[in-house]
Amino acid sequence: MSPVHVKKICCIGAGYVGGPTCAVIALKCPHIQVTIVDLNQARVDAWNSKDFALPIYEPGLEEVVRQARGRNLFFSTDVDKGIEEADLIFVSVNTPTKKSGVGAGFAADLNYVELATRRIATVATSSKIVVEKSTVPCRTAESMRTILEANSKPNCRFDILSNPEFLAEGTAIADLFSPDRVLIGSLQSQEGLNACASLKEVYANWVPNERILTVGLWSSELSKLAANAMLAQRISSINALSAICEATGANIDEVAHAIGYDTRIGPKFLKASVGFGGSCFQKDILNLVYLSESLHLPEVAAYWRQVVEMNEHQKKRFSKRVVDTLFNTITGKRIAVLGFAFKADTGDTRESAAITLIKDFQSEKAFVNVYDPQVPHEQIWADLLEASPHLSIESIKKQVNISPSALEACKNAEAVVIATEWKEFKEIDWEAVYAGMNKPAFVFDGRLLIDAEKLRKIGFTVTTIGRPSATLQS
Ligand SMILES: NC(=O)c1ccc[n+]([C@@H]2O[C@H](COP(=O)([O-])OP(=O)(O)OC[C@H]3O[C@@H](n4cnc5c(N)ncnc54)[C@H](O)[C@@H]3O)[C@@H](O)[C@H]2O)c1
Ligand SMILES: O=c1ccn([C@@H]2O[C@H](COP(=O)(O)OP(=O)(O)O[C@H]3O[C@H](CO)[C@@H](O)[C@H](O)[C@H]3O)[C@@H](O)[C@H]2O)c(=O)[nH]1
């Protein structure tokens, strides 16, 4: 038996990963038909919309979809047809943290992966290569294989690969065009290696050979959790140091610059912030904590758990600094929160630090004006309601207002809090902001974004993460 040359790909899950990843595969492999399927009709309709009002905002994505859609890229809710026609199927469904039952709050909820796997087993009448694209706990491929083999039809074989995705939101298209590496894990049997070669051939259409790494299945699954844990750990480390900077007079940007020059440490991912957000870091570390506990490794579990705890501490520390600086009370005061997405260049709000900050300000009885250039208003309301389920949307709206621009958000406010590093916040007319605010006017930079000196000259009192308050500055 030799490797199959893939002609038709189906991707189950048209989300932040399935959509961009398979759109890029379609663009780079015009000879392969790519169908992305999802149960969510509204999402599929948005992918198919005539005016390209795509369901996710990602720089460069629209151009990719414009070139490939209708040529060899299709979006559909007909999951069964997609499965049946394909020779290779990506499973790119969500794997959120479990909310109830065994492992609640830590373990990954694999229900969507299992349902998709069962659907493949039920529908397929020919052999398939099934690729785990979702981030899953180590050895999930084994469960998938058991389900597939127990339900398969005669002459139908399934080979399972792990091919975790490393794209970051906001740079997804650039990351997919030029990935640091593509990782493919397979069983080391001849069939497993053949399946691996088939997927490798797909990526080889644009990814240099030396960047396509092939490893065992379990190493591949664990590498994804490990990469996210190591990245998040760097942020928690720099954030822990930012607290020391604030108390001593050191400057976190200077510290990051100095340590980043050591080639063994490197300069990336050392930006202190109000705390990391996004759908992956917290979820994947908690998943690793759960895995460690299940393996009776409590010290290992405690080590990784601390990365998430430090992140929670950073968010709390920041909101407390706002309250402390505003003369120990923000009751009845108006605070402008600039940015709601978990990072710039995305409309995604999952685990965004802004949600925690606004919740803290609400509980201190402040009024909040929030502005974000990409996040839809309904999403902001849904997130705030989810964060405070004991409140009604009406009572939330009495305290929180969504503003149409940064300038509007800052009008009559006591303080401005920068929660997301959108470039436009750097370029606001800060003189105009100052003129419209109550005095003294405070700015809290949670993203090391603005030129604090320039703002001080205008008249603002500026507090920056990882830098001491005015009394300690020299
Ligand atoms: N978001 C990221 O940046 C990122 C990056 C790397 C890896 N990941 C991982 O990729 C996976 C997907 O993440 P995402 O952000 O794309 O999630 P998402 O929630 O944006 O998309 C998942 C999609 O799968 C669909 N779906 C669920 N079950 C289905 C089924 N049985 N049949 C058809 N469709 C189904 C949902 O309707 C949804 O649209 C997760 O495991 C995540 O951890 C995410
Ligand atoms: O120096 C830094 C870098 C990032 N962040 C924050 O960390 C979070 C995550 O940022 P980033 O990693 O850039 O975005 P994600 O889209 O969450 O991507 C991460 O999670 C994905 C999902 O698993 C992986 O595929 C990516 O490789 C991994 O970077 C965001 O809130 C950032 O603002 C910082 O505070 N300081």
XYZ file of C-alpha atoms and ligand atoms in Angstrom:
554
model
C 0.000 0.000 0.000
C 1.295 3.477 -0.832
C 0.197 6.919 0.421
C -3.116 8.254 -0.940
C -2.924 11.460 -3.005
C -5.572 13.588 -1.334
C -8.186 14.958 -3.768
C -11.043 15.948 -1.490
C -10.813 17.376 2.004
C -13.656 17.916 4.420
C -13.208 20.039 7.532
C -15.743 19.588 10.323
C -16.003 22.922 12.153
C -16.039 26.318 10.418
C -14.671 28.281 13.362
C -11.557 30.354 14.028
C -9.339 27.401 13.127
C -11.271 25.315 10.582
C -12.283 28.375 8.500
C -8.905 30.089 7.989
C -6.837 26.862 7.955
C -8.844 25.122 5.267
C -9.389 28.330 3.278
C -5.587 28.604 3.040
C -5.273 24.926 2.084
C -7.796 25.553 -0.716
C -5.902 28.627 -1.876
C -2.541 26.874 -1.908
C -3.840 23.586 -3.361
C -6.157 24.456 -6.274
C -6.171 20.781 -7.291
C -7.836 19.760 -4.005
C -11.542 20.320 -3.331
C -12.033 21.630 0.209
C -15.452 21.631 1.883
C -15.823 23.154 5.330
C -18.938 21.944 7.124
C -20.611 23.120 10.300
C -23.919 22.551 12.085
C -24.257 26.269 12.732
C -26.359 27.583 9.837
C -25.733 31.259 10.637
C -21.969 30.713 10.611
C -22.056 28.879 7.288
C -24.317 31.576 5.802
C -21.807 34.217 6.870
C -18.939 32.295 5.236
C -21.068 32.135 2.070
C -22.323 35.724 2.225
C -22.241 37.624 -1.061
C -20.637 40.694 0.507
C -18.012 38.580 2.325
C -19.311 39.530 5.758
C -17.347 36.597 7.191
C -18.138 35.316 10.697
C -14.655 36.134 11.987
C -12.403 39.134 11.597
C -8.874 38.211 10.610
C -6.548 40.407 8.517
C -6.084 38.922 5.028
C -8.813 36.293 5.423
C -11.312 37.964 3.111
C -8.819 38.049 0.208
C -8.127 34.326 0.648
C -11.838 33.452 0.697
C -12.524 35.744 -2.274
C -9.940 33.881 -4.358
C -10.887 30.324 -3.445
C -14.612 30.292 -2.609
C -16.689 28.724 -5.351
C -13.507 27.509 -7.114
C -12.329 24.697 -4.824
C -13.505 26.032 -1.454
C -17.050 25.407 -0.248
C -18.931 26.016 3.001
C -21.930 23.868 3.834
C -24.170 22.541 6.592
C -24.381 19.200 4.810
C -21.951 17.447 7.133
C -22.761 13.946 5.866
C -22.113 14.796 2.211
C -18.817 16.452 3.152
C -17.723 13.362 5.078
C -18.838 10.900 2.442
C -17.027 12.619 -0.437
C -13.701 13.294 1.291
C -10.596 11.165 1.494
C -9.164 13.269 4.321
C -11.249 14.809 7.124
C -10.083 17.453 9.575
C -11.917 17.472 12.906
C -11.716 21.107 13.953
C -14.522 21.405 16.450
C -14.448 23.250 19.759
C -12.959 21.582 22.859
C -13.918 23.961 25.688
C -13.236 23.407 29.367
C -15.864 21.107 30.902
C -18.476 23.005 32.898
C -19.916 20.078 34.850
C -19.281 16.443 35.713
C -15.919 14.750 36.244
C -13.039 17.178 35.714
C -15.361 20.233 35.614
C -13.379 23.459 35.386
C -10.228 21.679 34.135
C -10.734 18.826 31.680
C -11.478 19.413 28.002
C -15.051 18.744 26.959
C -14.578 16.181 24.209
C -18.256 15.816 23.440
C -18.014 17.705 20.116
C -14.994 15.651 19.029
C -16.817 12.446 19.888
C -20.009 13.477 18.070
C -18.028 14.403 14.956
C -16.102 11.105 15.135
C -19.306 9.094 15.500
C -20.779 10.947 12.527
C -17.752 10.001 10.415
C -18.098 6.346 11.482
C -21.814 6.320 10.684
C -21.640 8.051 7.326
C -18.380 6.886 5.729
C -18.609 4.141 3.140
C -14.984 4.395 2.031
C -11.612 4.636 3.822
C -10.676 7.986 5.331
C -7.726 9.699 6.913
C -9.116 11.415 10.014
C -7.058 14.317 11.313
C -7.354 15.766 14.810
C -7.040 19.508 14.294
C -8.747 20.415 17.553
C -6.545 20.748 20.630
C -7.135 17.586 22.645
C -5.686 15.790 25.674
C -2.906 13.293 25.095
C -4.219 9.942 23.758
C -7.529 11.268 22.400
C -6.656 9.708 19.033
C -6.911 6.322 20.708
C -10.533 6.973 21.756
C -11.315 8.221 18.261
C -9.857 5.072 16.748
C -11.883 2.848 19.073
C -15.103 4.648 18.120
C -14.314 4.543 14.408
C -13.261 0.905 14.359
C -16.256 -0.237 16.410
C -18.642 1.397 13.951
C -16.936 1.095 10.591
C -18.361 -0.694 7.564
C -16.539 -3.529 5.791
C -13.642 -2.380 3.544
C -13.601 0.953 5.345
C -10.373 1.760 7.172
C -9.605 4.824 9.201
C -6.142 6.184 9.837
C -5.888 8.810 12.512
C -3.406 11.654 12.535
C -2.763 14.464 14.957
C -2.087 17.822 13.288
C -2.473 20.524 15.940
C -2.828 24.122 14.835
C -0.437 26.794 16.085
C -1.921 29.895 14.443
C -2.517 32.908 16.648
C -5.597 35.037 16.140
C -4.985 38.384 14.509
C -2.087 36.899 12.507
C -3.792 33.676 11.418
C -3.294 34.146 7.682
C 0.357 35.150 7.979
C 0.927 32.218 10.359
C -0.740 29.800 7.944
C 1.122 31.130 4.899
C 4.455 30.842 6.657
C 4.210 28.572 9.685
C 7.174 28.119 12.044
C 6.356 24.448 11.730
C 3.572 22.066 10.771
C 3.370 19.129 13.147
C 1.975 15.758 12.083
C 1.709 12.872 14.520
C 0.939 9.343 13.420
C 1.189 5.771 14.537
C 4.540 4.379 13.460
C 2.893 1.458 11.595
C 3.203 1.372 7.775
C -0.431 2.502 7.450
C 0.135 5.328 9.932
C 3.267 6.490 8.114
C 1.429 6.370 4.776
C -1.385 8.534 6.133
C 1.226 10.923 7.483
C 2.874 11.106 4.043
C -0.516 11.912 2.448
C -1.078 14.899 4.738
C 2.531 15.991 4.398
C 2.055 16.088 0.622
C -0.834 18.548 1.084
C 1.246 20.965 3.182
C 4.270 20.538 0.923
C 2.391 22.627 -1.661
C 3.619 25.712 0.194
C 5.452 24.756 3.406
C 9.183 23.940 3.085
C 9.986 20.323 3.810
C 12.206 21.104 6.807
C 9.298 22.861 8.524
C 7.021 19.839 8.389
C 7.775 17.799 11.473
C 6.568 14.237 11.745
C 6.415 12.566 15.157
C 4.459 9.942 17.073
C 0.764 10.526 17.774
C 1.070 11.120 21.508
C 4.032 13.469 21.187
C 2.078 15.523 18.676
C -0.973 15.789 20.932
C 1.130 16.716 23.953
C 3.284 19.193 22.005
C 0.262 21.392 21.390
C -0.595 21.635 25.097
C 3.102 22.053 25.901
C 3.590 24.921 23.418
C 0.668 26.875 24.839
C 1.720 26.173 28.424
C 5.265 27.427 27.736
C 4.003 30.563 25.949
C 1.537 31.403 28.712
C 4.203 30.713 31.316
C 6.407 33.396 29.750
C 3.590 35.935 30.043
C 2.878 35.002 33.660
C 6.607 35.252 34.392
C 6.923 38.727 32.902
C 3.691 39.792 34.611
C 4.999 38.538 37.962
C 8.108 40.655 37.341
C 5.904 43.648 36.433
C 4.590 43.617 40.007
C 8.156 43.827 41.310
C 8.868 46.702 38.899
C 5.874 48.668 40.139
C 7.077 48.303 43.718
C 10.747 49.067 43.140
C 11.080 51.649 40.400
C 12.348 49.233 37.747
C 10.715 49.440 34.296
C 9.303 46.175 32.889
C 9.967 47.144 29.265
C 13.637 47.734 30.086
C 13.814 44.452 32.003
C 12.158 42.544 29.124
C 14.528 44.184 26.642
C 17.557 43.313 28.740
C 16.663 39.677 29.313
C 15.355 39.189 25.772
C 18.805 40.003 24.404
C 20.014 36.699 25.819
C 19.619 34.449 22.790
C 18.652 31.591 25.089
C 15.638 33.620 26.278
C 14.796 35.616 23.129
C 12.707 38.800 22.848
C 9.262 37.466 21.885
C 6.283 37.037 24.195
C 7.734 39.182 26.949
C 5.183 42.000 26.836
C 3.741 42.605 30.272
C -0.008 43.102 30.160
C -3.198 43.232 32.105
C -3.269 39.434 31.691
C -3.457 36.958 28.860
C -6.830 36.068 27.372
C -8.066 34.091 24.397
C -9.789 30.783 24.040
C -6.658 28.657 24.314
C -4.070 29.448 26.977
C -6.188 29.030 30.085
C -8.160 26.114 28.663
C -5.093 24.222 27.528
C -3.142 24.741 30.743
C -6.112 23.599 32.821
C -6.266 20.599 30.532
C -2.587 19.914 31.277
C -3.251 20.334 35.006
C -6.059 17.793 34.771
C -3.902 15.399 32.787
C -1.100 15.696 35.378
C -3.522 15.049 38.214
C -5.006 12.039 36.423
C -1.466 10.691 36.081
C -0.915 11.158 39.853
C 1.578 13.952 39.371
C 0.260 16.565 41.844
C 3.471 18.651 41.909
C 3.461 18.909 38.121
C -0.218 19.897 38.205
C 0.450 22.584 40.846
C 3.342 23.988 38.802
C 1.199 24.595 35.710
C -1.826 25.727 37.700
C 0.268 28.587 39.046
C 0.572 30.056 35.526
C -3.199 30.542 35.435
C -3.332 31.758 39.042
C -0.687 34.402 38.323
C -2.786 35.548 35.372
C -5.875 35.925 37.567
C -3.752 37.809 40.108
C -2.496 40.192 37.400
C -6.038 41.147 36.386
C -7.091 41.705 40.016
C -3.914 43.652 40.767
C -4.624 45.956 37.832
C -8.214 46.736 38.784
C -7.138 47.323 42.402
C -4.499 49.757 41.171
C -7.225 51.690 39.332
C -9.326 51.912 42.495
C -6.341 52.812 44.709
C -5.197 55.551 42.341
C -8.667 57.067 42.057
C -8.522 57.915 45.783
C -9.675 54.454 46.908
C -13.151 54.664 45.445
C -14.661 54.520 41.985
C -18.267 54.472 43.149
C -20.311 56.662 40.812
C -17.233 57.515 38.711
C -17.146 57.000 34.951
C -14.399 54.822 33.508
C -13.694 54.481 29.791
C -12.486 51.010 28.876
C -10.733 51.057 25.504
C -10.717 47.615 23.931
C -12.814 44.548 24.631
C -11.173 41.907 22.381
C -8.580 39.658 24.054
C -5.870 41.094 21.791
C -5.628 43.496 18.866
C -6.652 42.611 15.307
C -9.354 40.183 16.335
C -13.014 40.483 17.229
C -12.708 37.475 19.556
C -13.503 38.156 23.204
C -13.096 34.707 24.729
C -11.433 35.016 28.184
C -10.636 38.653 27.442
C -9.102 40.496 30.404
C -11.470 43.408 29.646
C -14.411 41.280 30.811
C -12.843 40.763 34.250
C -11.886 44.443 34.555
C -15.378 45.666 33.694
C -16.893 43.173 36.112
C -14.592 44.478 38.851
C -15.522 48.093 38.050
C -19.211 47.170 38.076
C -18.903 45.606 41.508
C -17.236 48.820 42.740
C -20.377 50.623 41.448
C -18.598 52.609 38.762
C -20.104 53.532 35.403
C -18.283 52.116 32.396
C -18.100 53.308 28.796
C -16.633 50.603 26.599
C -15.369 50.910 23.048
C -13.860 48.300 20.724
C -13.386 48.727 16.963
C -14.274 45.130 16.059
C -16.357 43.420 18.722
C -20.098 43.398 17.919
C -22.269 45.029 20.597
C -24.331 41.852 21.137
C -21.118 40.004 21.959
C -20.177 42.565 24.618
C -23.606 42.276 26.260
C -23.499 38.471 26.084
C -20.041 38.362 27.706
C -20.964 40.782 30.491
C -24.149 38.847 31.207
C -22.254 35.568 31.315
C -19.681 37.111 33.676
C -22.420 38.303 36.074
C -25.270 35.806 35.717
C -26.930 37.138 38.897
C -27.569 40.470 37.113
C -30.182 41.189 34.454
C -29.149 42.761 31.156
C -31.220 45.826 32.126
C -29.224 46.357 35.304
C -25.945 45.829 33.427
C -27.016 48.459 30.901
C -27.626 50.923 33.742
C -23.910 50.753 34.560
C -22.311 49.976 31.213
C -22.621 51.858 27.983
C -21.118 50.915 24.590
C -19.600 53.950 22.861
C -19.291 54.474 19.092
C -15.694 55.750 19.279
C -12.766 56.002 21.675
C -13.248 59.755 21.930
C -16.932 59.357 22.834
C -16.093 56.701 25.423
C -13.711 59.084 27.202
C -16.173 62.008 27.397
C -16.891 63.026 30.993
C -14.890 60.084 32.276
C -12.638 60.209 35.318
C -10.275 57.578 33.961
C -9.324 55.797 30.731
C -8.264 52.156 30.922
C -6.482 50.641 27.913
C -7.405 46.953 27.901
C -6.544 45.941 24.303
C -3.526 47.069 22.284
C -5.468 48.361 19.244
C -3.170 50.604 17.216
C -5.850 53.293 16.958
C -5.605 53.917 20.724
C -2.023 55.049 20.203
C -3.184 57.559 17.647
C -6.189 59.077 19.423
C -6.244 62.856 19.716
C -5.249 62.763 23.392
C -5.543 66.571 23.672
C -9.213 66.249 22.725
C -9.652 63.326 25.131
C -8.175 65.429 27.936
C -10.412 68.382 27.131
C -13.516 66.189 27.395
C -12.648 64.423 30.676
C -13.283 65.304 34.308
C -10.173 66.490 36.144
C -7.866 65.209 37.372
C -7.842 62.954 34.309
C -6.289 59.510 34.737
C -5.018 57.037 32.142
C -4.222 53.393 33.015
C -2.222 51.643 30.346
C -2.665 47.882 30.689
C -0.821 47.197 27.437
C 2.331 49.348 27.502
C 0.871 51.048 24.447
C 0.970 54.799 24.873
C 3.691 57.388 25.253
C 3.205 58.129 28.953
C 5.481 61.183 28.942
C 3.550 62.806 26.105
C 0.290 62.281 27.973
C 1.736 63.631 31.221
C 2.710 66.795 29.370
C -0.928 67.197 28.295
C -1.952 66.976 31.953
C -2.951 63.332 32.470
C -1.945 61.288 35.492
C -0.650 58.129 33.825
C -0.297 54.701 35.425
C 1.422 52.021 33.356
C 1.649 48.329 33.988
C 5.135 47.354 35.172
C 6.151 50.903 35.970
C 6.098 52.523 39.374
C 3.588 55.163 40.379
C 4.811 58.780 40.142
C 6.354 58.844 43.637
C 8.839 56.078 42.829
C 9.853 57.356 39.400
C 13.256 58.882 38.939
N -8.949 29.799 18.125
C -7.672 29.581 17.940
O -6.901 30.495 17.722
C -7.111 28.178 17.989
C -5.808 27.964 17.570
C -5.287 26.669 17.598
C -6.087 25.611 18.001
N -7.374 25.846 18.407
C -8.192 24.680 18.756
O -8.989 24.368 17.601
C -10.279 23.867 18.004
C -11.367 24.727 17.378
O -11.246 26.037 17.890
P -12.061 27.249 17.257
O -11.550 28.468 17.930
O -12.034 27.145 15.780
O -13.545 26.903 17.774
P -14.913 27.543 17.266
O -15.862 27.427 18.398
O -14.652 28.889 16.648
O -15.367 26.576 16.058
C -15.762 25.267 16.224
C -16.925 25.002 15.267
O -17.219 23.613 15.281
C -18.619 23.463 15.048
N -19.031 22.124 15.481
C -19.006 21.581 16.728
N -19.414 20.299 16.694
C -19.704 20.016 15.408
C -20.152 18.852 14.723
N -20.377 17.700 15.390
N -20.370 18.920 13.401
C -20.138 20.060 12.719
N -19.696 21.197 13.295
C -19.478 21.168 14.621
C -19.231 24.580 15.881
O -20.543 24.875 15.433
C -18.224 25.717 15.633
O -18.625 26.563 14.574
C -10.264 23.875 19.522
O -9.887 22.608 19.974
C -9.196 24.900 19.865
O -8.595 24.646 21.115
C -7.900 27.101 18.390
O 3.958 39.112 25.143
C 2.742 38.868 25.175
C 2.090 38.088 24.199
C 0.721 37.858 24.323
N 0.024 38.385 25.360
C -1.424 38.085 25.498
O -1.599 36.684 25.463
C -2.867 36.348 24.904
C -2.703 35.329 23.785
O -2.033 35.929 22.699
P -1.549 35.109 21.418
O -0.809 33.930 21.862
O -0.856 36.052 20.541
O -2.939 34.733 20.722
P -3.781 33.382 20.589
O -4.629 33.543 19.392
O -4.433 33.061 21.889
O -2.696 32.256 20.229
C -2.218 31.297 21.176
O -3.125 30.237 21.297
C -3.404 29.552 20.041
C -4.493 28.544 20.319
O -4.019 27.355 20.822
C -2.110 28.935 19.529
O -2.368 28.252 18.320
C -1.068 30.036 19.334
O 0.164 29.469 18.903
C -0.878 30.784 20.647
O 0.010 31.887 20.464
C -3.466 37.679 24.432
O -4.384 38.145 25.398
C -2.268 38.604 24.344
O -2.614 39.948 24.521
C 0.660 39.143 26.333
O 0.038 39.615 27.279
N 2.014 39.378 26.201
